[in-house]
Amino acid sequence: MKLSNFLLYESPSGARRYNVKRPLNRQYKQSVSVMIIVLICLLPGWLAEAVTNIEKINIVGNKKVSRDTILFYIKSRENSIYSVQILRDDFRALWKTGFFENITIESFDSTAIDSKIVTFTVVENPLISSVNYKTGKKISKKDIEEKLQENNIIFTNFSYFNPAKLKKAEKIIYDLLIDKGYSQGKASLEVQPKGEGQVAVTIHVTQGPKTR
């Protein structure tokens, strides 16, 4: 069925479509024009009323990493607009720091109108208390450190230990062995707890016979 006119009106509660089967007369057009003008005038007020703000940001579980450090990496701020997308960005930014092994972000309705309370709950990664290298004569500590740093993996005293990077580090060291002609070599990382929130890392490298 062919329609004479089609009008799309988007209200604050969602988009509604009206199919008009007859030509719009002048009076009807004037009514529609007036309605659109009224809606344009009222829309900013509706939008302002719909905005939700962050009343308070709580940070739970941090011990070594200060509140100020966490706030430095996130975009969400108290008394700013509450945005799920910004909170997703905050999660990614904190995860990339390598400071934490787990991050949870929750939001709760505040007693204030159109306000949220946002809580970041973190579990910190342990600090590395010491790094020991047990390698052969042909693969030096310097070779391993440089190769790991090229791939953004750092195992140094008092840096944060990220368990997720263990397997990646082993693969990088094994690739280094292959590059130097030791395809039968092996690499492994041993992690031992040392006091509260600290670990000792030992890097084991077995060269094996040279194959080329």
mmCIF file of C-alpha atoms in Angstrom:
data_model
loop_
_atom_site.group_PDB
_atom_site.id
_atom_site.type_symbol
_atom_site.label_atom_id
_atom_site.label_comp_id
_atom_site.label_asym_id
_atom_site.label_seq_id
_atom_site.Cartn_x
_atom_site.Cartn_y
_atom_site.Cartn_z
ATOM 1 C CA MET A 1 0.000 0.000 0.000
ATOM 2 C CA LYS A 2 1.450 3.356 -1.030
ATOM 3 C CA LEU A 3 1.426 6.006 1.678
ATOM 4 C CA SER A 4 1.044 9.727 1.024
ATOM 5 C CA ASN A 5 3.255 10.851 3.907
ATOM 6 C CA PHE A 6 5.524 9.317 6.531
ATOM 7 C CA LEU A 7 6.366 10.985 9.857
ATOM 8 C CA LEU A 8 8.986 9.759 12.319
ATOM 9 C CA TYR A 9 8.645 11.268 15.786
ATOM 10 C CA GLU A 10 11.201 10.366 18.432
ATOM 11 C CA SER A 11 9.899 10.942 21.917
ATOM 12 C CA PRO A 12 11.935 10.766 25.126
ATOM 13 C CA SER A 13 10.490 7.308 25.756
ATOM 14 C CA GLY A 14 11.607 5.933 22.402
ATOM 15 C CA ALA A 15 10.981 6.134 18.677
ATOM 16 C CA ARG A 16 7.391 5.884 17.453
ATOM 17 C CA ARG A 17 6.287 5.734 13.869
ATOM 18 C CA TYR A 18 3.040 7.126 12.506
ATOM 19 C CA ASN A 19 1.827 6.186 9.042
ATOM 20 C CA VAL A 20 -0.402 8.913 7.579
ATOM 21 C CA LYS A 21 -2.658 7.660 4.792
ATOM 22 C CA ARG A 22 -3.936 11.014 3.607
ATOM 23 C CA PRO A 23 -2.188 14.202 2.504
ATOM 24 C CA LEU A 24 -1.484 16.588 5.353
ATOM 25 C CA ASN A 25 -3.592 19.751 5.157
ATOM 26 C CA ARG A 26 -2.298 23.187 6.117
ATOM 27 C CA GLN A 27 -3.826 23.154 9.592
ATOM 28 C CA TYR A 28 -2.346 19.748 10.317
ATOM 29 C CA LYS A 29 1.067 20.894 9.109
ATOM 30 C CA GLN A 30 0.883 23.922 11.385
ATOM 31 C CA SER A 31 -0.032 21.697 14.355
ATOM 32 C CA VAL A 32 2.903 19.380 13.621
ATOM 33 C CA SER A 33 5.252 22.365 13.323
ATOM 34 C CA VAL A 34 4.125 23.756 16.663
ATOM 35 C CA MET A 35 4.517 20.352 18.288
ATOM 36 C CA ILE A 36 8.064 19.957 16.941
ATOM 37 C CA ILE A 37 9.031 23.420 18.213
ATOM 38 C CA VAL A 38 7.650 22.593 21.654
ATOM 39 C CA LEU A 39 9.529 19.302 21.699
ATOM 40 C CA ILE A 40 12.798 21.000 20.741
ATOM 41 C CA CYS A 41 12.321 23.458 23.603
ATOM 42 C CA LEU A 42 11.510 20.739 26.128
ATOM 43 C CA LEU A 43 14.127 18.182 25.024
ATOM 44 C CA PRO A 44 17.133 19.765 26.826
ATOM 45 C CA GLY A 45 15.180 19.712 30.076
ATOM 46 C CA TRP A 46 14.209 16.069 29.615
ATOM 47 C CA LEU A 47 17.808 15.145 28.868
ATOM 48 C CA ALA A 48 19.085 17.043 31.893
ATOM 49 C CA GLU A 49 16.635 15.219 34.133
ATOM 50 C CA ALA A 50 17.720 11.858 32.706
ATOM 51 C CA VAL A 51 21.454 12.369 33.416
ATOM 52 C CA THR A 52 22.859 10.251 36.250
ATOM 53 C CA ASN A 53 25.895 11.457 38.193
ATOM 54 C CA ILE A 54 28.513 9.649 40.248
ATOM 55 C CA GLU A 55 28.053 10.705 43.859
ATOM 56 C CA LYS A 56 30.953 8.704 45.304
ATOM 57 C CA ILE A 57 33.775 6.402 44.149
ATOM 58 C CA ASN A 58 34.847 3.691 46.594
ATOM 59 C CA ILE A 59 38.112 1.753 46.161
ATOM 60 C CA VAL A 60 38.385 -1.511 48.077
ATOM 61 C CA GLY A 61 41.220 -4.034 48.427
ATOM 62 C CA ASN A 62 44.193 -1.825 47.532
ATOM 63 C CA LYS A 63 47.190 -2.042 49.865
ATOM 64 C CA LYS A 64 50.361 -1.089 48.009
ATOM 65 C CA VAL A 65 48.635 0.847 45.217
ATOM 66 C CA SER A 66 47.254 4.119 46.580
ATOM 67 C CA ARG A 67 43.802 5.529 45.881
ATOM 68 C CA ASP A 68 45.390 8.498 44.090
ATOM 69 C CA THR A 69 47.310 6.161 41.777
ATOM 70 C CA ILE A 70 44.133 4.306 40.833
ATOM 71 C CA LEU A 71 42.262 7.559 40.242
ATOM 72 C CA PHE A 72 45.121 8.710 38.009
ATOM 73 C CA TYR A 73 44.472 5.828 35.592
ATOM 74 C CA ILE A 74 40.663 6.115 35.403
ATOM 75 C CA LYS A 75 38.407 8.731 33.815
ATOM 76 C CA SER A 76 35.412 8.398 36.143
ATOM 77 C CA ARG A 77 35.228 11.130 38.761
ATOM 78 C CA GLU A 78 32.945 11.985 41.657
ATOM 79 C CA ASN A 79 30.252 14.488 40.614
ATOM 80 C CA SER A 80 30.805 13.610 36.945
ATOM 81 C CA ILE A 81 28.360 11.893 34.582
ATOM 82 C CA TYR A 82 27.852 8.169 35.185
ATOM 83 C CA SER A 83 28.761 6.237 32.011
ATOM 84 C CA VAL A 84 28.948 2.459 31.554
ATOM 85 C CA GLN A 85 31.294 2.943 28.585
ATOM 86 C CA ILE A 86 33.691 5.065 30.624
ATOM 87 C CA LEU A 87 33.675 2.394 33.359
ATOM 88 C CA ARG A 88 34.600 -0.208 30.726
ATOM 89 C CA ASP A 89 37.486 2.041 29.670
ATOM 90 C CA ASP A 90 38.486 2.399 33.331
ATOM 91 C CA PHE A 91 38.615 -1.385 33.693
ATOM 92 C CA ARG A 92 40.881 -1.731 30.628
ATOM 93 C CA ALA A 93 43.162 1.076 31.807
ATOM 94 C CA LEU A 94 43.615 -0.475 35.270
ATOM 95 C CA TRP A 95 44.141 -3.962 33.831
ATOM 96 C CA LYS A 96 46.915 -2.715 31.537
ATOM 97 C CA THR A 97 48.892 -1.370 34.491
ATOM 98 C CA GLY A 98 49.726 -4.914 35.613
ATOM 99 C CA PHE A 99 49.084 -3.908 39.236
ATOM 100 C CA PHE A 100 46.116 -6.228 39.719
ATOM 101 C CA GLU A 101 45.214 -9.865 39.240
ATOM 102 C CA ASN A 102 41.484 -9.152 39.605
ATOM 103 C CA ILE A 103 39.278 -6.073 39.209
ATOM 104 C CA THR A 104 35.545 -5.757 39.869
ATOM 105 C CA ILE A 105 33.497 -2.626 39.213
ATOM 106 C CA GLU A 106 30.014 -2.322 40.729
ATOM 107 C CA SER A 107 27.496 0.526 40.792
ATOM 108 C CA PHE A 108 24.667 1.084 43.242
ATOM 109 C CA ASP A 109 21.803 3.553 43.357
ATOM 110 C CA SER A 110 22.428 6.351 45.824
ATOM 111 C CA THR A 111 19.856 7.817 48.156
ATOM 112 C CA ALA A 112 20.270 11.042 46.190
ATOM 113 C CA ILE A 113 18.148 11.466 43.064
ATOM 114 C CA ASP A 114 19.785 10.374 39.773
ATOM 115 C CA SER A 115 23.040 9.427 41.501
ATOM 116 C CA LYS A 116 25.215 6.325 41.653
ATOM 117 C CA ILE A 117 27.873 5.035 44.001
ATOM 118 C CA VAL A 118 30.661 3.244 42.100
ATOM 119 C CA THR A 119 32.896 0.706 43.839
ATOM 120 C CA PHE A 120 36.197 -0.579 42.433
ATOM 121 C CA THR A 121 37.285 -3.790 44.170
ATOM 122 C CA VAL A 122 40.844 -4.884 43.365
ATOM 123 C CA VAL A 123 43.168 -7.775 44.189
ATOM 124 C CA GLU A 124 46.779 -6.695 43.816
ATOM 125 C CA ASN A 125 49.487 -8.706 42.131
ATOM 126 C CA PRO A 126 52.409 -9.557 44.425
ATOM 127 C CA LEU A 127 55.714 -7.696 44.289
ATOM 128 C CA ILE A 128 58.827 -9.500 43.078
ATOM 129 C CA SER A 129 61.302 -9.686 45.962
ATOM 130 C CA SER A 130 64.110 -11.250 43.928
ATOM 131 C CA VAL A 131 64.908 -12.584 40.450
ATOM 132 C CA ASN A 132 67.412 -15.404 39.980
ATOM 133 C CA TYR A 133 68.761 -16.696 36.657
ATOM 134 C CA LYS A 134 69.959 -20.260 36.191
ATOM 135 C CA THR A 135 71.205 -20.368 32.629
ATOM 136 C CA GLY A 136 73.891 -21.975 30.506
ATOM 137 C CA LYS A 137 77.067 -20.290 29.312
ATOM 138 C CA LYS A 138 75.718 -19.292 25.900
ATOM 139 C CA ILE A 139 72.506 -17.627 27.087
ATOM 140 C CA SER A 140 73.197 -14.745 29.464
ATOM 141 C CA LYS A 141 71.007 -12.937 31.948
ATOM 142 C CA LYS A 142 71.349 -9.796 29.814
ATOM 143 C CA ASP A 143 70.120 -11.641 26.701
ATOM 144 C CA ILE A 144 66.981 -12.799 28.529
ATOM 145 C CA GLU A 145 66.248 -9.421 30.145
ATOM 146 C CA GLU A 146 66.545 -7.559 26.837
ATOM 147 C CA LYS A 147 64.317 -10.057 25.026
ATOM 148 C CA LEU A 148 61.649 -9.890 27.724
ATOM 149 C CA GLN A 149 61.709 -6.081 27.816
ATOM 150 C CA GLU A 150 61.237 -5.974 24.034
ATOM 151 C CA ASN A 151 57.923 -7.747 24.678
ATOM 152 C CA ASN A 152 56.927 -5.498 27.603
ATOM 153 C CA ILE A 153 57.677 -8.111 30.270
ATOM 154 C CA ILE A 154 59.751 -6.942 33.211
ATOM 155 C CA PHE A 155 60.962 -9.159 36.037
ATOM 156 C CA THR A 156 62.929 -6.903 38.377
ATOM 157 C CA ASN A 157 63.075 -6.501 42.129
ATOM 158 C CA PHE A 158 59.997 -4.688 43.527
ATOM 159 C CA SER A 159 58.134 -4.696 40.212
ATOM 160 C CA TYR A 160 54.641 -6.200 40.068
ATOM 161 C CA PHE A 161 54.479 -9.867 39.180
ATOM 162 C CA ASN A 162 51.794 -10.696 36.642
ATOM 163 C CA PRO A 163 50.992 -14.440 36.569
ATOM 164 C CA ALA A 164 49.314 -14.022 33.165
ATOM 165 C CA LYS A 165 52.728 -13.297 31.632
ATOM 166 C CA LEU A 166 54.382 -16.519 32.831
ATOM 167 C CA LYS A 167 53.664 -18.663 29.777
ATOM 168 C CA LYS A 168 54.441 -15.788 27.448
ATOM 169 C CA ALA A 169 57.832 -15.273 29.116
ATOM 170 C CA GLU A 170 58.687 -18.964 28.799
ATOM 171 C CA LYS A 171 57.813 -18.874 25.083
ATOM 172 C CA ILE A 172 59.978 -15.776 24.510
ATOM 173 C CA ILE A 173 62.976 -17.391 26.223
ATOM 174 C CA TYR A 174 62.456 -20.601 24.234
ATOM 175 C CA ASP A 175 62.354 -18.592 20.982
ATOM 176 C CA LEU A 176 65.630 -16.981 22.067
ATOM 177 C CA LEU A 177 67.159 -20.451 22.466
ATOM 178 C CA ILE A 178 66.029 -21.385 18.952
ATOM 179 C CA ASP A 179 67.493 -18.162 17.529
ATOM 180 C CA LYS A 180 70.846 -19.095 19.056
ATOM 181 C CA GLY A 181 70.665 -22.633 17.652
ATOM 182 C CA TYR A 182 69.418 -24.540 20.709
ATOM 183 C CA SER A 183 66.107 -25.937 19.461
ATOM 184 C CA GLN A 184 66.190 -28.714 22.073
ATOM 185 C CA GLY A 185 66.594 -26.266 24.921
ATOM 186 C CA LYS A 186 64.021 -25.681 27.657
ATOM 187 C CA ALA A 187 62.848 -22.682 29.647
ATOM 188 C CA SER A 188 60.713 -22.494 32.770
ATOM 189 C CA LEU A 189 59.879 -19.971 35.485
ATOM 190 C CA GLU A 190 59.567 -20.940 39.136
ATOM 191 C CA VAL A 191 57.609 -18.712 41.513
ATOM 192 C CA GLN A 192 57.857 -19.048 45.295
ATOM 193 C CA PRO A 193 55.887 -17.008 47.877
ATOM 194 C CA LYS A 194 58.145 -14.870 50.081
ATOM 195 C CA GLY A 195 56.246 -13.179 52.860
ATOM 196 C CA GLU A 196 52.995 -11.242 52.505
ATOM 197 C CA GLY A 197 52.378 -9.983 48.992
ATOM 198 C CA GLN A 198 55.815 -10.949 47.651
ATOM 199 C CA VAL A 199 57.266 -13.695 45.450
ATOM 200 C CA ALA A 200 60.710 -14.840 44.346
ATOM 201 C CA VAL A 201 61.133 -15.643 40.649
ATOM 202 C CA THR A 202 63.706 -18.100 39.330
ATOM 203 C CA ILE A 203 64.272 -18.408 35.579
ATOM 204 C CA HIS A 204 65.590 -21.822 34.563
ATOM 205 C CA VAL A 205 67.180 -22.224 31.141
ATOM 206 C CA THR A 206 68.596 -25.515 29.829
ATOM 207 C CA GLN A 207 70.440 -25.045 26.544
ATOM 208 C CA GLY A 208 70.819 -28.625 25.370
ATOM 209 C CA PRO A 209 72.999 -29.478 22.381
ATOM 210 C CA LYS A 210 73.427 -26.972 19.594
ATOM 211 C CA THR A 211 71.536 -28.102 16.517
ATOM 212 C CA ARG A 212 72.840 -25.581 13.985
#
